[in-house]
CSV table of C-alpha atoms and ligand atoms in Angstrom, one decimal:
chain,number,residue,atom,x,y,z
A,1,MET,CA,114.4,99.5,96.6
A,2,LYS,CA,111.3,99.0,94.2
A,3,TYR,CA,109.2,97.8,97.0
A,4,ALA,CA,110.6,100.1,99.7
A,5,PRO,CA,107.5,101.7,100.6
A,6,LEU,CA,105.7,98.6,101.5
A,7,PHE,CA,108.5,97.8,104.3
A,8,GLU,CA,108.4,100.8,106.1
A,9,PRO,CA,106.6,100.8,109.2
A,10,TYR,CA,103.1,102.8,109.6
A,11,LYS,CA,101.9,104.4,112.8
A,12,LEU,CA,98.4,103.2,113.4
A,13,SER,CA,97.8,105.4,116.4
A,14,GLU,CA,100.1,106.6,119.4
A,15,GLN,CA,99.9,103.1,120.7
A,16,LEU,CA,100.2,100.9,117.6
A,17,THR,CA,103.0,100.9,114.8
A,18,LEU,CA,102.9,98.1,112.2
A,19,LYS,CA,106.5,96.8,111.5
A,20,ASN,CA,105.3,97.2,107.4
A,21,ARG,CA,102.7,98.3,104.8
A,22,ILE,CA,101.6,94.7,104.2
A,23,VAL,CA,98.1,93.5,105.5
A,24,MET,CA,97.0,90.4,105.5
A,25,ALA,CA,93.2,90.8,103.8
A,26,PRO,CA,90.4,89.3,106.0
A,27,MET,CA,89.4,85.8,104.0
A,28,ASN,CA,87.3,83.2,105.3
A,29,ARG,CA,88.3,79.5,105.0
A,30,SER,CA,84.8,77.8,106.1
A,31,MET,CA,87.5,75.8,108.4
A,32,ALA,CA,86.0,76.4,111.7
A,33,ASP,CA,84.7,73.1,113.9
A,34,GLU,CA,81.2,72.4,114.2
A,35,GLU,CA,80.7,74.8,117.4
A,36,PHE,CA,82.8,77.6,115.1
A,37,LEU,CA,85.5,77.1,117.3
A,38,PRO,CA,89.3,77.8,115.4
A,39,THR,CA,91.2,75.1,115.3
A,40,ALA,CA,94.8,74.4,115.6
A,41,ALA,CA,95.1,74.1,111.7
A,42,MET,CA,93.7,77.9,111.3
A,43,MET,CA,96.2,78.7,114.4
A,44,ASN,CA,99.1,77.7,112.5
A,45,TYR,CA,97.3,79.8,109.7
A,46,TYR,CA,97.4,82.7,111.1
A,47,ALA,CA,100.8,82.5,113.5
A,48,GLY,CA,102.4,81.8,110.2
A,49,ARG,CA,101.6,85.0,108.6
A,50,ALA,CA,102.5,87.5,111.9
A,51,ASP,CA,105.4,89.2,109.4
A,52,THR,CA,102.6,91.1,107.8
A,53,GLY,CA,102.7,94.3,109.0
A,54,LEU,CA,98.6,93.5,110.6
A,55,ILE,CA,96.4,90.5,110.2
A,56,ILE,CA,93.0,91.3,110.2
A,57,SER,CA,91.2,88.0,111.0
A,58,GLU,CA,88.6,86.0,108.3
A,59,SER,CA,84.8,87.5,109.5
A,60,LEU,CA,83.5,86.2,112.5
A,61,MET,CA,80.0,85.7,113.1
A,62,ILE,CA,78.6,88.0,116.2
A,63,SER,CA,75.9,85.8,116.7
A,64,GLN,CA,74.5,82.9,115.6
A,65,ASN,CA,72.1,84.7,113.1
A,66,ALA,CA,75.1,86.2,111.6
A,67,GLN,CA,75.8,82.7,109.8
A,68,GLY,CA,75.3,82.6,106.2
A,69,TYR,CA,77.9,79.6,105.2
A,70,PRO,CA,79.1,76.4,106.8
A,71,ASN,CA,81.6,76.5,109.0
A,72,THR,CA,82.8,79.8,109.5
A,73,PRO,CA,84.2,80.9,113.0
A,74,ALA,CA,82.5,83.0,115.8
A,75,ILE,CA,83.3,85.5,118.5
A,76,TYR,CA,79.9,85.2,120.6
A,77,LEU,CA,80.5,83.2,123.0
A,78,ALA,CA,83.0,82.4,126.1
A,79,GLU,CA,84.4,79.1,123.8
A,80,HIS,CA,85.2,81.2,120.7
A,81,VAL,CA,86.6,83.9,122.8
A,82,ALA,CA,89.4,81.5,124.3
A,83,GLY,CA,90.2,79.9,121.2
A,84,TRP,CA,91.0,83.3,119.4
A,85,ARG,CA,93.1,84.2,122.7
A,86,LYS,CA,95.2,80.7,121.4
A,87,ILE,CA,95.6,82.2,117.8
A,88,THR,CA,96.1,85.8,119.1
A,89,ASP,CA,99.0,84.6,121.7
A,90,LYS,CA,100.7,83.0,118.9
A,91,VAL,CA,100.8,85.9,116.2
A,92,HIS,CA,102.1,88.2,119.4
A,93,GLU,CA,104.3,85.3,119.8
A,94,ASN,CA,106.1,86.2,116.3
A,95,ASP,CA,105.8,89.7,116.6
A,96,GLY,CA,102.6,90.5,114.7
A,97,LYS,CA,99.6,92.0,114.9
A,98,ILE,CA,95.8,91.0,114.3
A,99,PHE,CA,92.6,92.8,114.5
A,100,ALA,CA,88.9,90.4,114.7
A,101,GLN,CA,86.8,91.4,111.3
A,102,LEU,CA,83.0,91.6,112.8
A,103,TRP,CA,80.4,90.2,110.3
A,104,HIS,CA,76.4,89.9,110.2
A,105,THR,CA,75.7,88.4,106.6
A,106,GLY,CA,71.8,89.3,106.6
A,107,ARG,CA,70.0,88.4,103.6
A,108,VAL,CA,72.8,86.4,102.6
A,109,SER,CA,72.3,83.6,104.4
A,110,HIS,CA,69.7,80.7,104.5
A,111,PRO,CA,67.3,78.6,107.0
A,112,ILE,CA,69.3,75.8,106.9
A,113,TYR,CA,72.0,77.8,108.9
A,114,LEU,CA,69.0,79.7,111.3
A,115,ALA,CA,67.4,77.1,112.7
A,116,GLY,CA,64.5,76.9,110.2
A,117,GLN,CA,64.4,81.3,111.1
A,118,GLN,CA,64.5,83.2,108.1
A,119,PRO,CA,67.2,85.7,107.4
A,120,TRP,CA,67.6,89.2,108.9
A,121,ALA,CA,67.6,92.0,106.2
A,122,PRO,CA,66.3,96.0,106.3
A,123,SER,CA,64.0,95.2,103.8
A,124,ALA,CA,62.1,92.3,102.5
A,125,VAL,CA,63.6,92.4,99.1
A,126,PRO,CA,65.1,88.5,97.7
A,127,LEU,CA,68.6,87.7,97.0
A,128,GLU,CA,68.7,85.8,93.8
A,129,GLY,CA,70.8,83.0,93.1
A,130,ARG,CA,72.1,79.8,94.6
A,131,VAL,CA,73.5,79.0,98.4
A,132,PRO,CA,77.0,78.0,97.6
A,133,ARG,CA,78.1,74.3,99.3
A,134,THR,CA,74.6,72.9,98.9
A,135,ASP,CA,72.7,71.0,96.7
A,136,ASN,CA,71.1,73.6,94.9
A,137,LEU,CA,69.4,75.5,97.2
A,138,GLN,CA,68.1,78.7,96.6
A,139,TYR,CA,68.1,82.2,98.8
A,140,GLY,CA,65.0,83.6,99.4
A,141,ILE,CA,63.3,86.8,100.7
A,142,PRO,CA,64.3,87.7,103.7
A,143,LYS,CA,62.5,89.3,107.1
A,144,GLU,CA,62.4,92.8,107.3
A,145,MET,CA,64.1,93.9,110.7
A,146,THR,CA,61.9,95.7,113.4
A,147,GLU,CA,64.0,98.6,115.1
A,148,GLN,CA,63.9,96.4,117.9
A,149,GLU,CA,65.9,94.0,116.1
A,150,ILE,CA,68.4,96.6,114.5
A,151,LYS,CA,69.2,97.5,118.0
A,152,LEU,CA,69.6,93.9,118.9
A,153,ILE,CA,72.4,93.6,116.6
A,154,ILE,CA,74.2,97.3,117.2
A,155,THR,CA,74.5,95.5,120.7
A,156,GLU,CA,75.6,92.5,119.3
A,157,PHE,CA,78.6,94.1,117.5
A,158,ALA,CA,79.4,95.7,120.5
A,159,ASN,CA,79.4,92.4,122.5
A,160,ALA,CA,81.5,90.9,119.8
A,161,ALA,CA,84.1,94.1,120.2
A,162,ALA,CA,84.2,93.3,123.7
A,163,ASN,CA,84.7,89.6,123.0
A,164,ALA,CA,87.4,90.5,120.6
A,165,LYS,CA,89.6,92.9,122.9
A,166,GLU,CA,88.8,89.8,125.6
A,167,ALA,CA,90.9,87.5,123.0
A,168,GLY,CA,93.2,89.6,122.7
A,169,PHE,CA,93.2,91.1,119.3
A,170,ASP,CA,95.0,94.1,118.4
A,171,GLY,CA,91.9,96.3,117.4
A,172,VAL,CA,88.8,95.3,115.4
A,173,GLU,CA,87.1,95.9,111.5
A,174,ILE,CA,83.6,96.6,111.1
A,175,HIS,CA,82.5,94.8,107.7
A,176,ALA,CA,80.3,97.0,106.1
A,177,ALA,CA,81.1,95.5,102.3
A,178,ASN,CA,80.3,93.0,99.8
A,179,GLY,CA,76.7,93.0,100.4
A,180,TYR,CA,76.7,91.6,103.9
A,181,LEU,CA,74.1,93.1,106.4
A,182,LEU,CA,75.7,96.6,107.3
A,183,ASP,CA,76.1,97.3,103.2
A,184,GLN,CA,72.3,96.5,102.8
A,185,PHE,CA,71.6,99.4,104.8
A,186,LEU,CA,73.7,101.2,102.6
A,187,HIS,CA,72.3,100.3,99.3
A,188,TRP,CA,69.1,101.5,97.9
A,189,ASP,CA,68.1,98.1,96.4
A,190,THR,CA,68.1,96.4,99.5
A,191,ASN,CA,67.0,99.3,101.7
A,192,ARG,CA,63.3,100.4,101.1
A,193,ARG,CA,62.6,101.4,104.6
A,194,THR,CA,60.5,104.6,105.5
A,195,ASP,CA,61.5,105.2,109.1
A,196,ALA,CA,64.5,106.2,110.6
A,197,TRP,CA,66.4,103.6,109.0
A,198,GLY,CA,66.3,104.5,105.3
A,199,GLY,CA,64.9,106.7,102.9
A,200,SER,CA,68.1,109.2,102.7
A,201,GLU,CA,71.8,109.2,103.1
A,202,GLU,CA,71.5,110.0,106.9
A,203,ASN,CA,69.0,107.6,107.7
A,204,MET,CA,70.5,104.6,105.8
A,205,SER,CA,74.0,105.2,107.5
A,206,ARG,CA,72.2,105.5,110.6
A,207,ILE,CA,72.6,101.6,112.0
A,208,LEU,CA,76.9,101.7,110.7
A,209,PHE,CA,77.4,104.6,113.0
A,210,GLU,CA,75.6,103.5,115.9
A,211,VAL,CA,77.3,100.3,115.3
A,212,ILE,CA,81.2,102.0,115.3
A,213,ASP,CA,80.0,104.1,118.4
A,214,ALA,CA,78.9,100.9,120.2
A,215,VAL,CA,82.1,99.3,119.6
A,216,LYS,CA,84.2,102.2,120.2
A,217,GLN,CA,83.2,101.8,124.0
A,218,ASN,CA,84.4,98.2,124.2
A,219,ILE,CA,87.7,98.4,122.2
A,220,THR,CA,89.9,101.2,121.4
A,221,HIS,CA,91.1,100.5,117.8
A,222,VAL,CA,88.5,100.3,115.1
A,223,GLY,CA,88.6,100.2,111.5
A,224,VAL,CA,85.5,99.8,108.9
A,225,ARG,CA,85.3,98.1,105.7
A,226,LEU,CA,83.4,99.3,102.7
A,227,SER,CA,82.6,98.6,99.2
A,228,PRO,CA,80.9,101.5,97.7
A,229,VAL,CA,79.9,100.6,94.3
A,230,ALA,CA,77.9,97.7,95.2
A,231,TYR,CA,79.1,95.2,93.3
A,232,LEU,CA,78.7,91.7,95.0
A,233,ASN,CA,75.2,90.6,96.7
A,234,LEU,CA,73.8,93.5,95.6
A,235,LYS,CA,71.7,95.5,92.8
A,236,HIS,CA,73.6,99.2,91.9
A,237,ASP,CA,71.1,102.0,92.4
A,238,GLU,CA,72.8,105.5,91.0
A,239,ARG,CA,71.7,107.1,94.4
A,240,ASP,CA,74.2,104.6,95.9
A,241,ILE,CA,77.0,107.2,95.5
A,242,LEU,CA,75.2,109.8,97.1
A,243,VAL,CA,75.4,107.9,100.3
A,244,SER,CA,78.6,106.7,100.4
A,245,ASN,CA,79.6,110.6,99.4
A,246,TYR,CA,78.2,111.4,102.9
A,247,LEU,CA,79.1,108.7,104.9
A,248,LEU,CA,82.9,108.5,103.7
A,249,GLN,CA,83.0,112.9,104.8
A,250,ARG,CA,81.3,111.8,108.3
A,251,LEU,CA,83.7,108.7,108.9
A,252,ASN,CA,86.3,111.5,109.2
A,253,ASP,CA,85.0,112.4,112.8
A,254,CYS,CA,85.1,109.2,114.0
A,255,ASN,CA,88.4,108.7,114.7
A,256,LEU,CA,88.5,104.9,113.2
A,257,SER,CA,92.0,103.5,112.6
A,258,TYR,CA,91.4,103.0,109.2
A,259,VAL,CA,88.7,102.2,106.4
A,260,HIS,CA,89.7,99.8,103.9
A,261,THR,CA,88.5,99.2,100.2
A,262,GLY,CA,86.4,95.9,100.3
A,263,MET,CA,86.5,95.0,96.6
A,264,PHE,CA,88.1,91.8,94.5
A,265,GLU,CA,89.4,93.8,92.1
A,266,ASP,CA,90.3,97.7,92.9
A,267,THR,CA,90.5,99.2,89.6
A,268,TYR,CA,86.7,98.1,88.7
A,269,GLN,CA,85.4,101.4,87.2
A,270,ALA,CA,81.9,101.0,86.7
A,271,HIS,CA,80.3,103.8,88.8
A,272,LEU,CA,83.6,105.9,89.4
A,273,GLN,CA,86.5,107.6,87.3
A,274,GLY,CA,89.6,105.8,89.3
A,275,SER,CA,89.7,103.2,91.2
A,276,VAL,CA,87.5,102.1,94.5
A,277,THR,CA,90.4,103.5,96.8
A,278,GLN,CA,91.3,106.7,95.2
A,279,TYR,CA,87.0,107.6,95.3
A,280,ILE,CA,87.4,106.6,99.3
A,281,LYS,CA,90.7,109.1,99.2
A,282,SER,CA,88.7,112.0,98.0
A,283,LEU,CA,86.8,112.2,100.7
A,284,TYR,CA,87.7,110.3,103.5
A,285,HIS,CA,91.3,111.8,105.2
A,286,GLY,CA,92.8,109.1,107.5
A,287,THR,CA,94.4,106.1,107.1
A,288,ILE,CA,93.3,103.9,103.9
A,289,ILE,CA,93.8,100.6,103.1
A,290,ALA,CA,93.8,99.4,99.6
A,291,CYS,CA,92.9,96.2,98.5
A,292,GLY,CA,91.4,94.2,95.6
A,293,GLY,CA,93.8,92.4,93.1
A,294,TYR,CA,97.0,94.3,94.2
A,295,ASN,CA,100.8,93.3,93.9
A,296,ALA,CA,104.1,94.4,95.4
A,297,GLU,CA,104.5,96.3,92.9
A,298,SER,CA,101.4,98.1,92.4
A,299,GLY,CA,100.9,98.0,96.2
A,300,SER,CA,104.0,100.5,96.2
A,301,ILE,CA,103.1,102.7,93.6
A,302,ALA,CA,99.4,103.2,95.9
A,303,ILE,CA,101.5,103.7,98.9
A,304,ASN,CA,103.9,106.3,97.0
A,305,GLN,CA,101.5,108.4,94.9
A,306,GLY,CA,99.3,108.3,97.9
A,307,ASP,CA,96.3,106.7,97.1
A,308,ALA,CA,96.9,104.4,100.4
A,309,ASN,CA,98.7,104.1,103.9
A,310,LEU,CA,98.4,100.2,103.6
A,311,VAL,CA,97.6,97.7,100.8
A,312,ALA,CA,96.2,94.5,102.0
A,313,ILE,CA,96.9,90.9,100.2
A,314,GLY,CA,94.3,88.4,99.8
A,315,ARG,CA,94.8,85.5,97.4
A,316,PRO,CA,98.6,85.7,97.0
A,317,LEU,CA,98.8,85.4,100.9
A,318,ILE,CA,96.9,82.0,100.7
A,319,ALA,CA,99.4,80.8,97.8
A,320,ASN,CA,102.2,81.9,99.7
A,321,PRO,CA,102.5,81.8,103.5
A,322,ASP,CA,105.9,83.0,103.2
A,323,TYR,CA,104.8,86.0,100.8
A,324,VAL,CA,106.7,89.1,102.7
A,325,GLU,CA,110.1,87.1,103.0
A,326,LYS,CA,109.3,86.4,99.3
A,327,ILE,CA,108.8,89.6,97.9
A,328,ARG,CA,111.7,91.6,100.4
A,329,THR,CA,114.2,88.9,99.1
A,330,LYS,CA,112.5,89.2,95.3
A,331,LYS,CA,111.8,85.0,95.4
A,332,PRO,CA,109.2,84.2,92.3
A,333,LEU,CA,105.5,83.5,94.0
A,334,THR,CA,103.7,80.7,93.9
A,335,VAL,CA,100.4,81.7,91.5
A,336,TYR,CA,97.0,81.1,93.9
A,337,ASP,CA,94.3,78.4,92.5
A,338,ALA,CA,91.1,78.4,93.7
A,339,GLU,CA,92.0,74.7,94.4
A,340,MET,CA,94.5,75.9,97.3
A,341,LEU,CA,91.3,76.9,99.3
A,342,ASN,CA,90.6,73.3,100.7
A,343,GLN,CA,93.7,73.2,102.6
A,344,LEU,CA,95.2,75.4,105.0
A,345,ILE,CA,98.5,75.8,104.7
B,1,FMN,C1,88.3,82.8,99.8
B,1,FMN,C2,88.2,84.0,100.3
B,1,FMN,C3,87.5,84.4,101.3
B,1,FMN,C4,87.4,85.9,101.4
B,1,FMN,N1,86.6,86.4,102.5
B,1,FMN,C5,86.0,87.3,103.4
B,1,FMN,C6,85.9,87.6,103.6
B,1,FMN,O1,86.1,87.2,105.2
B,1,FMN,N2,85.8,89.2,104.7
B,1,FMN,C7,85.7,90.1,103.8
B,1,FMN,O2,86.1,91.4,104.1
B,1,FMN,N3,86.8,89.8,102.6
B,1,FMN,C8,87.1,88.7,102.2
B,1,FMN,N4,87.2,88.1,101.0
B,1,FMN,C9,87.3,89.5,99.9
B,1,FMN,C10,89.1,89.8,100.2
B,1,FMN,O3,89.3,90.0,101.7
B,1,FMN,C11,89.6,90.7,99.1
B,1,FMN,O4,89.1,91.9,99.2
B,1,FMN,C12,89.8,89.8,97.7
B,1,FMN,O5,90.3,88.7,98.4
B,1,FMN,C13,90.6,91.0,96.6
B,1,FMN,O6,92.0,90.5,97.6
B,1,FMN,P1,93.4,89.8,96.6
B,1,FMN,O7,93.2,90.5,95.1
B,1,FMN,O8,94.5,90.5,97.0
B,1,FMN,O9,93.0,88.5,96.8
B,1,FMN,C14,87.9,86.7,100.7
B,1,FMN,C15,88.2,86.4,99.4
B,1,FMN,C16,89.1,85.2,99.7
B,1,FMN,C17,89.7,85.4,97.8
């Protein structure tokens, strides 16, 4: 069968085997309630996709200070833990597995989300552009974080991981992609620090390694999402590749569950030879999740030729709650349309 590679089970660790290679990509739907709690509709949305080998939740705020969009769900209060417990229970009842994606937006935010305070970032480098879902508000200049604030963020990631465990998640994914806070440290455009947290590959990666260490104290299965080519919310700098070369090699020693490509289009080749996943694979030797524009055919090929072990599917899973069954039985897929974002099905 053409798509057979997608339906092979995959052993993520001694304790955790995924029933197939199709991963639900993290997709924030901005549909939490005003307390950032997940709703009943979100429970049905996730529970209905438990036939994927692994669900990665939408990005969850690790603190109030992490917010950058309206109604994004959170995992920093006991109430959030209780809310997510209902969802993880349902996913498990349906024989699924689910990781929580842990997230801080950094400078991709605005004082309207932060009780009037400036967003935090590695350096005071403004983000240009309009804040989505607002009446023409512009992003601004973030506040350069102090050393103490960096330490606080590391602790908040660790606390969020402990909460995710308590909420019944099977693991966590650290969101270090797409131009959000951790990614801002990994790129020269946004990290202009001259202290221990900037100025060299080692220093720029320091926060990510400290977050990984701290998170691992609280939960066993930890993945990391990266978008090394800096394509979203960031300007590219030729030196960025040296940072990702350094960091991907060091990630080999971190005993991670996986590294996950954080792209909308994996074949985007502005600064690399092959796909972003192929670049990651050339330096990182553990489990890899490919993502960005894949379908069942290209996903099967990526697995077959050894570029990735798992393939994350995003938009097609919004359009097709029954994606796995449709692929298995070769039924036609409903085509994704951005209009579908207005509703959870
Ligand atoms: C509505 C929407 C929300 C997203 N939210 C997140 C998110 O919370 N965290 C994240 O890492 N990526 C997020 N992404 C990116 C996806 O995880 C994925 O990389 C992207 O959709 C490309 O995969 P696809 O071509 O299969 O859709 C989002 C994408 C979409 C369309």
